[in-house]
Structures are given as C-alpha cells and as structure tokens.
mmCIF file of C-alpha atoms in Angstrom:
data_model
loop_
_atom_site.group_PDB
_atom_site.id
_atom_site.type_symbol
_atom_site.label_atom_id
_atom_site.label_comp_id
_atom_site.label_asym_id
_atom_site.label_seq_id
_atom_site.Cartn_x
_atom_site.Cartn_y
_atom_site.Cartn_z
ATOM 1 C CA UNK A 1329 120.912 67.371 145.119
ATOM 2 C CA UNK A 1330 118.896 68.901 142.293
ATOM 3 C CA UNK A 1331 118.543 72.647 141.939
ATOM 4 C CA UNK A 1332 116.314 74.395 139.481
ATOM 5 C CA UNK A 1333 116.908 77.984 138.564
ATOM 6 C CA UNK A 1334 115.193 80.301 136.175
ATOM 7 C CA UNK A 1335 116.448 83.542 134.764
ATOM 8 C CA UNK A 1336 114.488 86.366 133.239
ATOM 9 C CA UNK A 1337 116.365 88.920 131.193
ATOM 10 C CA UNK A 1338 114.593 92.159 130.321
ATOM 11 C CA UNK A 1339 115.331 95.191 128.185
ATOM 12 C CA UNK A 1340 117.234 93.111 125.663
ATOM 13 C CA UNK A 1341 117.647 94.379 122.136
ATOM 14 C CA UNK A 1342 117.227 91.038 120.359
ATOM 15 C CA UNK A 1343 117.622 90.994 116.587
ATOM 16 C CA UNK A 1344 114.645 90.343 114.333
ATOM 17 C CA UNK A 1345 114.606 87.736 111.559
ATOM 18 C CA UNK A 1346 117.524 85.807 113.071
ATOM 19 C CA UNK A 1347 117.593 82.377 114.647
ATOM 20 C CA UNK A 1348 118.402 82.699 118.335
ATOM 21 C CA UNK A 1349 119.314 80.028 120.882
ATOM 22 C CA UNK A 1350 119.443 79.811 124.635
ATOM 23 C CA UNK A 1351 122.583 78.038 125.858
ATOM 24 C CA UNK A 1352 122.720 76.716 129.412
ATOM 25 C CA UNK A 1353 125.836 75.445 131.128
ATOM 26 C CA UNK A 1354 125.631 73.678 134.481
ATOM 27 C CA UNK A 1355 128.605 72.980 136.732
ATOM 28 C CA UNK A 1356 128.536 70.630 139.711
ATOM 29 C CA UNK A 1357 130.610 70.835 142.914
ATOM 30 C CA UNK A 1358 133.317 68.651 141.332
ATOM 31 C CA UNK A 1359 133.748 71.190 138.534
ATOM 32 C CA UNK A 1360 132.214 68.950 135.878
ATOM 33 C CA UNK A 1361 130.170 70.792 133.280
ATOM 34 C CA UNK A 1362 127.414 70.052 130.827
ATOM 35 C CA UNK A 1363 126.109 72.411 128.159
ATOM 36 C CA UNK A 1364 122.845 72.286 126.246
ATOM 37 C CA UNK A 1365 121.132 74.566 123.748
ATOM 38 C CA UNK A 1366 117.495 75.261 123.036
ATOM 39 C CA UNK A 1367 115.900 74.746 119.672
ATOM 40 C CA UNK A 1368 116.157 77.871 117.511
ATOM 41 C CA UNK A 1369 113.554 80.596 117.870
ATOM 42 C CA UNK A 1370 112.852 83.896 116.150
ATOM 43 C CA UNK A 1371 111.642 87.107 117.755
ATOM 44 C CA UNK A 1372 108.254 87.939 116.255
ATOM 45 C CA UNK A 1373 106.737 91.409 116.592
ATOM 46 C CA UNK A 1374 104.388 91.260 113.611
ATOM 47 C CA UNK A 1375 100.680 90.405 113.643
ATOM 48 C CA UNK A 1376 99.163 87.795 111.346
ATOM 49 C CA UNK A 1377 98.599 89.081 107.820
ATOM 50 C CA UNK A 1378 95.097 89.153 106.338
ATOM 51 C CA UNK A 1379 95.246 87.156 103.086
ATOM 52 C CA UNK A 1380 91.473 86.957 102.460
ATOM 53 C CA UNK A 1381 89.007 89.022 104.479
ATOM 54 C CA UNK A 1382 86.037 87.077 105.857
ATOM 55 C CA UNK A 1383 83.179 86.427 103.471
ATOM 56 C CA UNK A 1384 79.851 84.713 103.844
ATOM 57 C CA UNK A 1385 79.706 81.814 101.411
ATOM 58 C CA UNK A 1386 76.338 82.376 99.756
ATOM 59 C CA UNK A 1387 74.071 79.898 97.987
ATOM 60 C CA UNK A 1388 73.559 82.425 95.174
ATOM 61 C CA UNK A 1389 76.716 84.557 94.964
ATOM 62 C CA UNK A 1390 75.524 86.385 91.820
ATOM 63 C CA UNK A 1391 72.442 87.783 93.564
ATOM 64 C CA UNK A 1392 74.196 88.044 96.953
ATOM 65 C CA UNK A 1393 71.412 86.125 98.669
ATOM 66 C CA UNK A 1394 70.934 83.113 100.846
ATOM 67 C CA UNK A 1395 67.580 81.414 101.248
ATOM 68 C CA UNK A 1396 68.550 78.652 103.695
ATOM 69 C CA UNK A 1397 68.138 80.065 107.213
ATOM 70 C CA UNK A 1398 69.432 76.894 108.886
ATOM 71 C CA UNK A 1399 73.133 77.459 108.249
ATOM 72 C CA UNK A 1400 75.658 80.187 107.549
ATOM 73 C CA UNK A 1401 79.178 79.557 106.253
ATOM 74 C CA UNK A 1402 82.160 81.876 106.566
ATOM 75 C CA UNK A 1403 85.563 81.701 104.891
ATOM 76 C CA UNK A 1404 88.760 83.707 105.564
ATOM 77 C CA UNK A 1405 92.537 83.378 105.562
ATOM 78 C CA UNK A 1406 95.333 84.773 107.711
ATOM 79 C CA UNK A 1407 99.025 83.952 107.406
ATOM 80 C CA UNK A 1408 102.169 84.618 109.407
ATOM 81 C CA UNK A 1409 105.675 83.975 108.085
ATOM 82 C CA UNK A 1410 107.319 84.099 111.513
ATOM 83 C CA UNK A 1411 104.908 82.392 113.921
ATOM 84 C CA UNK A 1412 102.176 79.854 113.277
ATOM 85 C CA UNK A 1413 98.560 80.927 113.699
ATOM 86 C CA UNK A 1414 97.399 79.317 116.931
ATOM 87 C CA UNK A 1415 93.865 80.642 117.453
ATOM 88 C CA UNK A 1416 91.021 82.152 115.455
ATOM 89 C CA UNK A 1417 87.965 83.683 117.058
ATOM 90 C CA UNK A 1418 84.687 84.606 115.391
ATOM 91 C CA UNK A 1419 82.231 87.099 116.855
ATOM 92 C CA UNK A 1420 78.974 88.557 115.580
ATOM 93 C CA UNK A 1421 77.574 92.046 116.089
ATOM 94 C CA UNK A 1422 74.348 93.656 114.885
ATOM 95 C CA UNK A 1423 74.096 97.055 113.226
ATOM 96 C CA UNK A 1424 72.395 98.405 116.363
ATOM 97 C CA UNK A 1425 74.464 96.503 118.961
ATOM 98 C CA UNK A 1426 71.510 94.268 119.787
ATOM 99 C CA UNK A 1427 71.553 90.711 121.014
ATOM 100 C CA UNK A 1428 73.462 88.239 118.884
ATOM 101 C CA UNK A 1429 72.721 84.542 118.476
ATOM 102 C CA UNK A 1430 75.921 83.177 120.012
ATOM 103 C CA UNK A 1431 79.007 84.022 122.023
ATOM 104 C CA UNK A 1432 82.491 84.429 120.610
ATOM 105 C CA UNK A 1433 83.644 81.173 119.043
ATOM 106 C CA UNK A 1434 87.270 80.191 119.683
ATOM 107 C CA UNK A 1435 88.765 77.940 117.023
ATOM 108 C CA UNK A 1436 92.134 76.489 116.141
ATOM 109 C CA UNK A 1437 93.987 77.239 112.927
ATOM 110 C CA UNK A 1438 91.043 76.943 110.551
ATOM 111 C CA UNK A 1439 90.011 78.983 107.523
ATOM 112 C CA UNK A 1440 86.271 78.413 107.435
ATOM 113 C CA UNK A 1441 83.308 77.836 109.696
ATOM 114 C CA UNK A 1442 79.773 76.598 109.156
ATOM 115 C CA UNK A 1443 77.319 77.604 111.858
ATOM 116 C CA UNK A 1444 74.003 75.723 112.190
ATOM 117 C CA UNK A 1445 71.148 78.099 113.025
ATOM 118 C CA UNK A 1446 67.593 77.996 114.265
ATOM 119 C CA UNK A 1447 64.944 80.283 112.750
ATOM 120 C CA UNK A 1448 65.077 82.595 115.755
ATOM 121 C CA UNK A 1449 68.828 83.250 115.743
ATOM 122 C CA UNK A 1450 68.948 85.876 112.976
ATOM 123 C CA UNK A 1451 66.208 88.476 112.678
ATOM 124 C CA UNK A 1452 64.933 89.637 109.295
ATOM 125 C CA UNK A 1453 65.920 93.245 108.617
ATOM 126 C CA UNK A 1454 68.952 93.246 110.895
ATOM 127 C CA UNK A 1455 72.450 93.620 109.504
ATOM 128 C CA UNK A 1456 75.137 91.439 111.027
ATOM 129 C CA UNK A 1457 78.884 91.939 111.109
ATOM 130 C CA UNK A 1458 81.196 88.965 111.526
ATOM 131 C CA UNK A 1459 84.619 89.715 113.006
ATOM 132 C CA UNK A 1460 87.333 87.097 112.590
ATOM 133 C CA UNK A 1461 90.482 87.493 114.678
ATOM 134 C CA UNK A 1462 93.727 85.547 114.354
ATOM 135 C CA UNK A 1463 96.410 85.127 117.003
ATOM 136 C CA UNK A 1464 99.919 83.871 116.281
ATOM 137 C CA UNK A 1465 102.230 81.933 118.591
ATOM 138 C CA UNK A 1466 103.734 85.256 119.775
ATOM 139 C CA UNK A 1467 100.206 86.134 121.033
ATOM 140 C CA UNK A 1468 99.833 89.030 118.591
ATOM 141 C CA UNK A 1469 96.310 89.515 117.231
ATOM 142 C CA UNK A 1470 94.868 90.924 114.011
ATOM 143 C CA UNK A 1471 91.242 91.026 112.907
ATOM 144 C CA UNK A 1472 89.076 91.554 109.850
ATOM 145 C CA UNK A 1473 85.355 92.200 109.545
ATOM 146 C CA UNK A 1474 82.621 91.213 107.130
ATOM 147 C CA UNK A 1475 79.419 93.296 106.959
ATOM 148 C CA UNK A 1476 77.739 90.626 105.003
ATOM 149 C CA UNK A 1477 74.627 89.143 106.548
#
C-alpha cells in the first residue's frame, strides 16, 4: 500500500541567507523507518538587481542615431545572487500610448535581443520606450526602462 501525503506549513519565520533542508521520515506498519533530505535551498526575498539598464545598440553611438530601419538591438543585464534569473520579458510603449509593433516578448535568461522590423512597425516622430523585466526563480520581478528609440 502506497500513501502520498503533502504538508504545507505557513507563518514560518525562516532564516535568510542560510541553507535549509526538508527532512522526511517515513515509518511503515512494522515500525521500520527511512529518512531522506531535500537538496539545500535558500529563502529569497530579493528581486533581481539591475546591473546594466537596457540600451539600444546603435549603428552610430557617437551621434545617437540608427539608419537601418530593418532591425533594432537591445542589451541589458540583471543579476541575482540568491536565485537564478529564469525569465526576461521585453515590452514596448509609445510616448502617447499608441499602438506598438509587437506584443510582450518572453525570453529565457538572455542579456540581449535583436528584433527584425518592417518599415511600418516604427513610425517616424514617435518616441518608444523599451521595458525589460527580469524574474528570478523565487518569482520576484524587477524592471528597467530605456527611452531610447
């Protein structure tokens, strides 16, 4: 006979920055026991840290211009000492909350993105804001913006 049980403990005051383990002991009807422990884990309450805010990688950085309308490249960096970064998302907004050329892009743990464009996706005279968000394994988010296109 196989029984599966789960336990949820709430309102615990777990320490931060310490390796914690879950230890489970099972006893059968004959009184025999087995004990096992989980891999270590750390309680993480901190969001990812912004190392480098998002920037548009320009063809001519000195003049802050880009002539090629077929592609736009972004670069950024987040870090987290306690939990790995699991997801990045990139969204675009206009200065007047108008239509944007694409939906939110969900990415893995990457630090740059090149977006191929058609001539109609960005409109001359509009300002665009790119928002890059990072989520760590504890599902805590942080974001940074770039008013740069």
